[in-house]
XYZ file of C-alpha atoms in Angstrom:
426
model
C 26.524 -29.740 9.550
C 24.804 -26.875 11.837
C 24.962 -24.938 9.197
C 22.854 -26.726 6.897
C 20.278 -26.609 9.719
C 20.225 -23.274 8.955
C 17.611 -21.258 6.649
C 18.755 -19.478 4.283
C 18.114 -15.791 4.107
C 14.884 -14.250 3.769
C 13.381 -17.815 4.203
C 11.320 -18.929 7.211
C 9.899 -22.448 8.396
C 6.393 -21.511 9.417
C 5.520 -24.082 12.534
C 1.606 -25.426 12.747
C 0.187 -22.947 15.299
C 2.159 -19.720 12.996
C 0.693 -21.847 9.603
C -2.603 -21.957 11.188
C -2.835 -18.063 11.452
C -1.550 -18.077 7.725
C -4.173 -20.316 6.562
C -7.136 -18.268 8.543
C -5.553 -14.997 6.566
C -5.396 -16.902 3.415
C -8.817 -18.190 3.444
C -10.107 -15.107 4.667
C -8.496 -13.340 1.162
C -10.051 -16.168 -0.986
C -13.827 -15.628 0.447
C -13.613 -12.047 -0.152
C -11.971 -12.880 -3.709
C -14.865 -14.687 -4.601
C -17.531 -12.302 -2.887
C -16.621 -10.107 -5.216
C -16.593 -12.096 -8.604
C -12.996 -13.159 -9.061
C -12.165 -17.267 -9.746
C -8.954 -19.164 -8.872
C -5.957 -19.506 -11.481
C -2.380 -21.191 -10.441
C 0.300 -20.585 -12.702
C 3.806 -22.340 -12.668
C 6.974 -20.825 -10.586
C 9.112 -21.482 -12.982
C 9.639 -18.961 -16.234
C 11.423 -18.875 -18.931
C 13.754 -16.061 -18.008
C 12.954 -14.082 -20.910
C 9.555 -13.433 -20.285
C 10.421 -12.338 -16.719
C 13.180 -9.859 -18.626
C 11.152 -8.753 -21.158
C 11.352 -4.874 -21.580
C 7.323 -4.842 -20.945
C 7.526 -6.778 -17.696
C 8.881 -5.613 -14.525
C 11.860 -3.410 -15.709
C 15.439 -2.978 -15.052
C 14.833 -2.573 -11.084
C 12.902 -5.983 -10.415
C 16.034 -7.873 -12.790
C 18.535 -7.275 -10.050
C 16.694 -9.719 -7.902
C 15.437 -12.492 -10.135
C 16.360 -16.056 -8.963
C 18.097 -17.348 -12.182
C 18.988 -21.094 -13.299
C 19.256 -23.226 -16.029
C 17.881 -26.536 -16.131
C 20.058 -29.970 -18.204
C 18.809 -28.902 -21.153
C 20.659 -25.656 -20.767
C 17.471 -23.256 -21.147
C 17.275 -20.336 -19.370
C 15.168 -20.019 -16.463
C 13.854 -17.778 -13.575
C 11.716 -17.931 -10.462
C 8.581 -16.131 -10.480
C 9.298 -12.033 -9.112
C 5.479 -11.865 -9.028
C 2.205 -12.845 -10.181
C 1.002 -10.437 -12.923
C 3.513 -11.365 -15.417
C 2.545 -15.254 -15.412
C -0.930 -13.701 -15.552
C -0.640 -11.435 -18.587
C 1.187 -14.715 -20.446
C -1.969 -16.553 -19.739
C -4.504 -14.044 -20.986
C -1.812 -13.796 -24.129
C -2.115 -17.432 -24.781
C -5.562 -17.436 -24.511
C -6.830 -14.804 -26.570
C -10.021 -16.444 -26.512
C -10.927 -15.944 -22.961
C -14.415 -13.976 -22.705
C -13.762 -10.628 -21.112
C -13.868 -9.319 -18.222
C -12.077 -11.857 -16.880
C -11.207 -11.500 -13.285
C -8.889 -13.841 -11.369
C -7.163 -14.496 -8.057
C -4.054 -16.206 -7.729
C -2.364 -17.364 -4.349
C 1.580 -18.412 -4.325
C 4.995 -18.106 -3.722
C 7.276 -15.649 -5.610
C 10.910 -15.077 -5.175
C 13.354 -11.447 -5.262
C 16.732 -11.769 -3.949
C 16.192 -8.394 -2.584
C 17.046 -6.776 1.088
C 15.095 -8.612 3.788
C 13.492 -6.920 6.827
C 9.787 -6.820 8.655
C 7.130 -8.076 6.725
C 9.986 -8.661 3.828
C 11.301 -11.798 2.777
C 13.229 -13.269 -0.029
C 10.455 -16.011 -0.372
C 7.030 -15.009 0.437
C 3.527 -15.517 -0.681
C 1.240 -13.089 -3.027
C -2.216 -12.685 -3.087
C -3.388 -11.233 -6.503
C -6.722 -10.146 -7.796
C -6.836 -8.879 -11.320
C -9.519 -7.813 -13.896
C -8.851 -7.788 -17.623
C -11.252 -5.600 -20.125
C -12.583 -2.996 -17.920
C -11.219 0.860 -19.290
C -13.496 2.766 -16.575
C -11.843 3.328 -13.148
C -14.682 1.344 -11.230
C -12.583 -1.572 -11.687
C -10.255 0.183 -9.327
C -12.626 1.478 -7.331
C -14.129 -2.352 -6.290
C -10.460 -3.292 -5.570
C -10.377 -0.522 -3.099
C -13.851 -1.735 -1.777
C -12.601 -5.245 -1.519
C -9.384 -4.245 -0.266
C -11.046 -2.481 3.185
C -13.558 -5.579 2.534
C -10.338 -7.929 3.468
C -8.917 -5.845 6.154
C -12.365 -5.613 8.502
C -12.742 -9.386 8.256
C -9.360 -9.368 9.848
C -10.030 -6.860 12.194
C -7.182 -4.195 10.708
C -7.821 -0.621 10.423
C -6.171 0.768 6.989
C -6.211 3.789 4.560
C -5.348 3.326 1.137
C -3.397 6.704 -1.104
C -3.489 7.097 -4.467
C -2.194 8.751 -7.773
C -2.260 8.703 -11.122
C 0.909 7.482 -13.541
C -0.339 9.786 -16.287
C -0.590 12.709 -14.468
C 2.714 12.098 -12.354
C 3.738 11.732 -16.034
C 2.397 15.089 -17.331
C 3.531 16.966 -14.272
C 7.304 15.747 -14.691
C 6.802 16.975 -18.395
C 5.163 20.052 -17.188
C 8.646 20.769 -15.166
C 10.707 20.220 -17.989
C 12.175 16.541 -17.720
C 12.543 14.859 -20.857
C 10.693 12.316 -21.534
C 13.660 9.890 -21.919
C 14.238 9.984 -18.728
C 10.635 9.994 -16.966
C 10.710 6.608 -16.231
C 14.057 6.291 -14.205
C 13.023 9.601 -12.267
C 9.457 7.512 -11.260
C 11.438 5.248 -10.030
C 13.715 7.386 -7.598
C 10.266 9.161 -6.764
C 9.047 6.124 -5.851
C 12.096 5.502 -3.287
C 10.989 9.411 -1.266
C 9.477 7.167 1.849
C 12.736 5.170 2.011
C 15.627 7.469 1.903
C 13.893 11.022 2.151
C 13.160 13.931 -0.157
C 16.994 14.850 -0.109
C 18.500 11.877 -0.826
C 15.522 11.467 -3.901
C 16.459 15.266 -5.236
C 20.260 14.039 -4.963
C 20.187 11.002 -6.792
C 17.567 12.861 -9.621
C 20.600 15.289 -10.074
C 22.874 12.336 -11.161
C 20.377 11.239 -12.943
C 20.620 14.755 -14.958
C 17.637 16.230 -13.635
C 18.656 20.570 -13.259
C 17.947 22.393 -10.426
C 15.670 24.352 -12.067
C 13.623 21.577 -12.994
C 13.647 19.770 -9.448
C 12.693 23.306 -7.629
C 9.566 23.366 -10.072
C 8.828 20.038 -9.638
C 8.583 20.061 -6.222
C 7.657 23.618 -5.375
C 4.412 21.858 -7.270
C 4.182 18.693 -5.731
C 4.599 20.030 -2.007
C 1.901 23.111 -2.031
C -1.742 22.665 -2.165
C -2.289 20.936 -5.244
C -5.790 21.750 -6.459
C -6.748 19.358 -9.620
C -8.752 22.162 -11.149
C -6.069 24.169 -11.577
C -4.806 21.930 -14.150
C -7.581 20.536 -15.672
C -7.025 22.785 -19.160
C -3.485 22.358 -19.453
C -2.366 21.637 -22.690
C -0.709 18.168 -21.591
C -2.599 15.232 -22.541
C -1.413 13.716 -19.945
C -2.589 15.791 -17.499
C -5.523 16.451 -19.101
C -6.586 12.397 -18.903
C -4.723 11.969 -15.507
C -7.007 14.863 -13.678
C -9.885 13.172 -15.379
C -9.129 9.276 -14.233
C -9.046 10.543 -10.876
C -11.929 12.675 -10.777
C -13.693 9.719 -11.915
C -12.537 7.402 -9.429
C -13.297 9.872 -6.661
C -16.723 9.799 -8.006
C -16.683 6.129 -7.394
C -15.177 6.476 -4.190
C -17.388 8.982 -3.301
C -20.587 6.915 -3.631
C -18.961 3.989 -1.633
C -18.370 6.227 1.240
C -14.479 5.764 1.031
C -12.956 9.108 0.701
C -12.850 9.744 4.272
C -10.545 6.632 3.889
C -8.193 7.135 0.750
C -6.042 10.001 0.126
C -4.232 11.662 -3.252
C -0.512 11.454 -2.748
C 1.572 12.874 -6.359
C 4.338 11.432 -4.609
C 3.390 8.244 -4.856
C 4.669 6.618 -8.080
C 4.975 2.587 -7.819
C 8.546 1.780 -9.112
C 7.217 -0.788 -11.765
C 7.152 0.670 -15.215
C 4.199 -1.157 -16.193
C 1.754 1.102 -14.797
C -0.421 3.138 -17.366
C -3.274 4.907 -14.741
C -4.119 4.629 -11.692
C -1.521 3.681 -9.110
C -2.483 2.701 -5.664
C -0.469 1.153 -1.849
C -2.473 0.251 1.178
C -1.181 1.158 4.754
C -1.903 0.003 8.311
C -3.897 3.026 9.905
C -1.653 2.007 13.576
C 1.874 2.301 11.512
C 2.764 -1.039 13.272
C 4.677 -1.750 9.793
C 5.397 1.039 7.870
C 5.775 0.048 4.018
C 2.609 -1.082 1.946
C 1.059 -4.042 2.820
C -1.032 -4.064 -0.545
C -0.396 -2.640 -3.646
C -1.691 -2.203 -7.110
C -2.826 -0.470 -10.011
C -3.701 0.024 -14.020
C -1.673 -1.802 -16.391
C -3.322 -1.329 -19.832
C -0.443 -1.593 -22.532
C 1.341 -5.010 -21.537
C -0.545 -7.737 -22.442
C -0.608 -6.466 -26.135
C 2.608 -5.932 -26.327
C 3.485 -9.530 -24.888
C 1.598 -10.578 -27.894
C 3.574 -7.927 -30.017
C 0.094 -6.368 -31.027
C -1.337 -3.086 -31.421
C -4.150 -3.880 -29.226
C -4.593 -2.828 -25.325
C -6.185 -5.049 -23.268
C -7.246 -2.782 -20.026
C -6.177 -4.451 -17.160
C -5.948 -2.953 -13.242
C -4.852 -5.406 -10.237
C -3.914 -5.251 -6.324
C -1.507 -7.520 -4.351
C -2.088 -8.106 -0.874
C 1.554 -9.598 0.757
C 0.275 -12.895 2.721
C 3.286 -12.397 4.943
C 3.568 -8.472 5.568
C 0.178 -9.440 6.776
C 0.740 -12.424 9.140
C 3.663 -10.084 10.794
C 1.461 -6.701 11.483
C -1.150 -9.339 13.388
C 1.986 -10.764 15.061
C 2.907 -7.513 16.130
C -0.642 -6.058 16.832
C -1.334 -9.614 19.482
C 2.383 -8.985 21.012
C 0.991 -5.162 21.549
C -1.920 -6.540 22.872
C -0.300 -8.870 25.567
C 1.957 -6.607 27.369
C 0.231 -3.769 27.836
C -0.509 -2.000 31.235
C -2.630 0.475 29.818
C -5.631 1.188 28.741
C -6.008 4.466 27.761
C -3.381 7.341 26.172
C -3.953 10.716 26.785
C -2.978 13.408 24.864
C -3.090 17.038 25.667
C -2.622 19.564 22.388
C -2.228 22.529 25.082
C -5.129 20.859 27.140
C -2.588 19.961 30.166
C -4.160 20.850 33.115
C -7.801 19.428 31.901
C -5.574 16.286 31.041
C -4.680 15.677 34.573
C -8.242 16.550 35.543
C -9.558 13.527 32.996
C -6.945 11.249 33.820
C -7.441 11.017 37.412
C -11.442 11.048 37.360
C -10.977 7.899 35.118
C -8.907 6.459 37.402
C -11.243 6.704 40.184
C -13.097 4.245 37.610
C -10.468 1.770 37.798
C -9.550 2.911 34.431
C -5.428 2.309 33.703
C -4.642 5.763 32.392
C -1.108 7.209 30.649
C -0.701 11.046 29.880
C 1.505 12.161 27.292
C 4.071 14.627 29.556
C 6.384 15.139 26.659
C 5.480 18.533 23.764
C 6.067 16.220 20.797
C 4.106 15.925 17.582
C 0.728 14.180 17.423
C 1.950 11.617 15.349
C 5.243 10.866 17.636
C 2.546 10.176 20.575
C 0.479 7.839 18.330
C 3.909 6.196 17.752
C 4.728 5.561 21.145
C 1.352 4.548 21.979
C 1.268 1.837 19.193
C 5.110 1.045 20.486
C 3.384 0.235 23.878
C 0.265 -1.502 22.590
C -1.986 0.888 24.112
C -5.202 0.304 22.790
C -6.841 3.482 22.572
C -5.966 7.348 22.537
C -7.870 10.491 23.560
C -6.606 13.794 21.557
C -7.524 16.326 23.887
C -7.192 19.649 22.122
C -9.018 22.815 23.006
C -11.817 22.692 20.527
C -12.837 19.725 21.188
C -12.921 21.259 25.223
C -15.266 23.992 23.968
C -17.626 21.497 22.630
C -17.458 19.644 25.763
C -16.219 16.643 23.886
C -12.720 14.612 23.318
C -11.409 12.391 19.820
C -11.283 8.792 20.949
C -8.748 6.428 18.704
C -9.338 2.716 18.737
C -5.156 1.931 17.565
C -6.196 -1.368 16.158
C -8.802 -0.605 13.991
C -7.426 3.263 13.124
C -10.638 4.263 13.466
C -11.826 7.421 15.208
C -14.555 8.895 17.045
C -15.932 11.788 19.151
C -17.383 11.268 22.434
C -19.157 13.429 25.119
C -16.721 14.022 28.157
C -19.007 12.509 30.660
C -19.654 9.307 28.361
C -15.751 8.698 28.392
C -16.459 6.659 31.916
C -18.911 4.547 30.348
C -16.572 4.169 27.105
C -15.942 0.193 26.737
C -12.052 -0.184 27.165
């Protein structure tokens, strides 16, 4: 009988004082939603199964961990993996809807997939999708509402970027045939899971040459410079360079590029994608996978309908529960720690020591970095602890008589005057 007490895996009972944090998240997500334009749309969590196979859904990947059943009358049936392919069956069975149509959806999907922080086997999406807009400013609002979301709930994030087409074109530039572009996207896509040389070992299997993996990488790891390419005789390329540049444009006039970042690694497993491709992270690495993801999606609502017509189409996903567990994590941080300031010397020991103990004269609680580690191993530990902010001491900022303050929650960074650290607000 115990054991019937127990959940099953990847399932959680939320209790009313965890639910109420989930419902302050959730209606914080719903005001932005509709801030920006988008109305409400519930679909059901039940599917037939073969719309959730379909070749022009989610792929071969996503199949492995669909929830499948069969109800008395013997049809065949699936859970819900996720939101947008309910969505593009609505927009397919309504081909009278006046576009743009933009939507939100809020509800629970299902992937019998490996569990672990921020991951469950039942959990809650948040999707916003718009349906007839080509030009990348569609994208570019969801990355405006996206930061939109996160400073209403007081998390500091950055957001990186690519571009399917030209991650496309530059596998086709290396010499991969196209046949197999779409399985080596999605062992690209695994490189922040299991490492560069596990992804170059598993592309060999996949019959990917040597040859072809040293070019292909050899371009992806060097300076990449977008104007290199912009004449190459791959289409692909060609409109992949251009999408972006675009975008950045966008991006640019929003004052966001300080906050987003190009990554050609990045490749978003599903095969659906068609442009841009986009994953949001949490600037204090408190949880290290995407907490939000998205991108362009152009060709599959037509081809749901088995028609030669595209219906542009570009979404984001915000996970309701990766999100609940970072601001779990972020108030634990919060609670027990004993200090309230990290510093960290790049070669700056001795004028370390020297700020550390005048700001402890001003009752200041003060840590110094005593280990030679890597910047980003220090901002580890100091997110590890909770400690709430960070001076980078290095010796530029000493010969402008100045020091890079980090608030860890919001990711946000500033420089301040030496003698204004005292007065600093921790």
């Amino acid at each position: 009988m115990e054991s019937l007490l127990q959940n099953l895996k990847g399932t959680k009972d939320f209790m009313p004082e965890e639910q109420q944090i989930r419902n302050k998240i959730r209606n914080v997500l719903e005001e932005v939603f509709q801030n920006y334009g988008y109305r409400p749309l519930e679909t059901p969590i039940l599917c037939q199964y073969d719309l959730l196979a379909s070749k022009y859904a989610g792929g071969s990947e996503i199949l492995k961990e669909v929830y499948r059943l069969k109800d008395q009358g013997n049809r065949d049936l699936g859970l819900r993996y996720d939101l947008t392919v309910p969505f593009c069956k609505v927009i397919g069975a309504n081909p009278t809807l006046q576009l743009p149509f933009k939507r939100y959806e809020i509800g629970k999907v299902f992937r019998d997939g490996p569990v672990k922080t921020g991951r469950l086997r039942e959990f809650v999406q948040c999707d916003v999708d718009v349906v007839g807009v080509k030009d990348t400013i569609a994208e570019a609002e969801l990355m405006s509402l996206t930061f939109e979301v996160f400073r209403r709930l007081g998390m500091g994030v950055y957001i990186q970027y690519n571009n399917r087409k030209l991650l496309t074109g530059l596998l086709e530039f290396a010499g991969v045939n196209k046949d197999l572009i779409n399985d080596v996207i999605l062992t690209m896509d695994k490189i922040e899971k299991i490492g560069e040389d596990a992804v170059k070992e598993e592309l060999v299997q996949k019959g990917i040459t040597e040859d072809m993996l040293s070019k292909l990488f050899d371009l992806l790891n060097e300076d990449f410079s977008l104007s290199d390419f912009q004449d190459s005789p791959n289409v692909n390329i060609r409109e992949g360079i251009a999408e972006i540049r675009e975008l950045q444009s966008y991006l640019s006039g929003l004052e966001l590029m300080t906050k987003t970042q190009l990554n050609l690694f990045l490749a978003r497993g599903l095969g659906i994608y068609t442009g841009t491709v986009f994953e949001v992270f949490l600037s204090d690495g408190c949880i290290q996978s995407s907490i939000a993801s998205g991108g362009r999606y152009d060709k599959i609502i037509g081809k749901f309908l088995d028609s030669g017509q595209e219906y542009p189409a570009v979404g984001i996903s915000f996970g309701l529960d990766v999100i609940y567990t970072a601001m779990e994590l972020k108030a634990e941080a919060q609670k027990k720690s004993p200090v309230d300031l990290l510093i960290i010397p790049m070669g700056t020991q001795v004028e370390a020591l020297r700020l550390a103990c005048a700001l402890r004269k001003k009752d200041i609680k003060v840590e110094i970095e005593l280990r030679s580690i890597k910047l980003k191993k220090s901002l580890d530990y100091a997110n590890k602890q909770g400690i709430p902010y960070v001076v980078i001491l290095g010796e530029d900022e000493l010969n402008k008589g100045c020091v890079k303050i980090k608030d860890m929650s919001s990711g946000v960074e500033k420089e301040l005057v030496i003698a204004e650290i005292e007065k600093f607000n921790f």
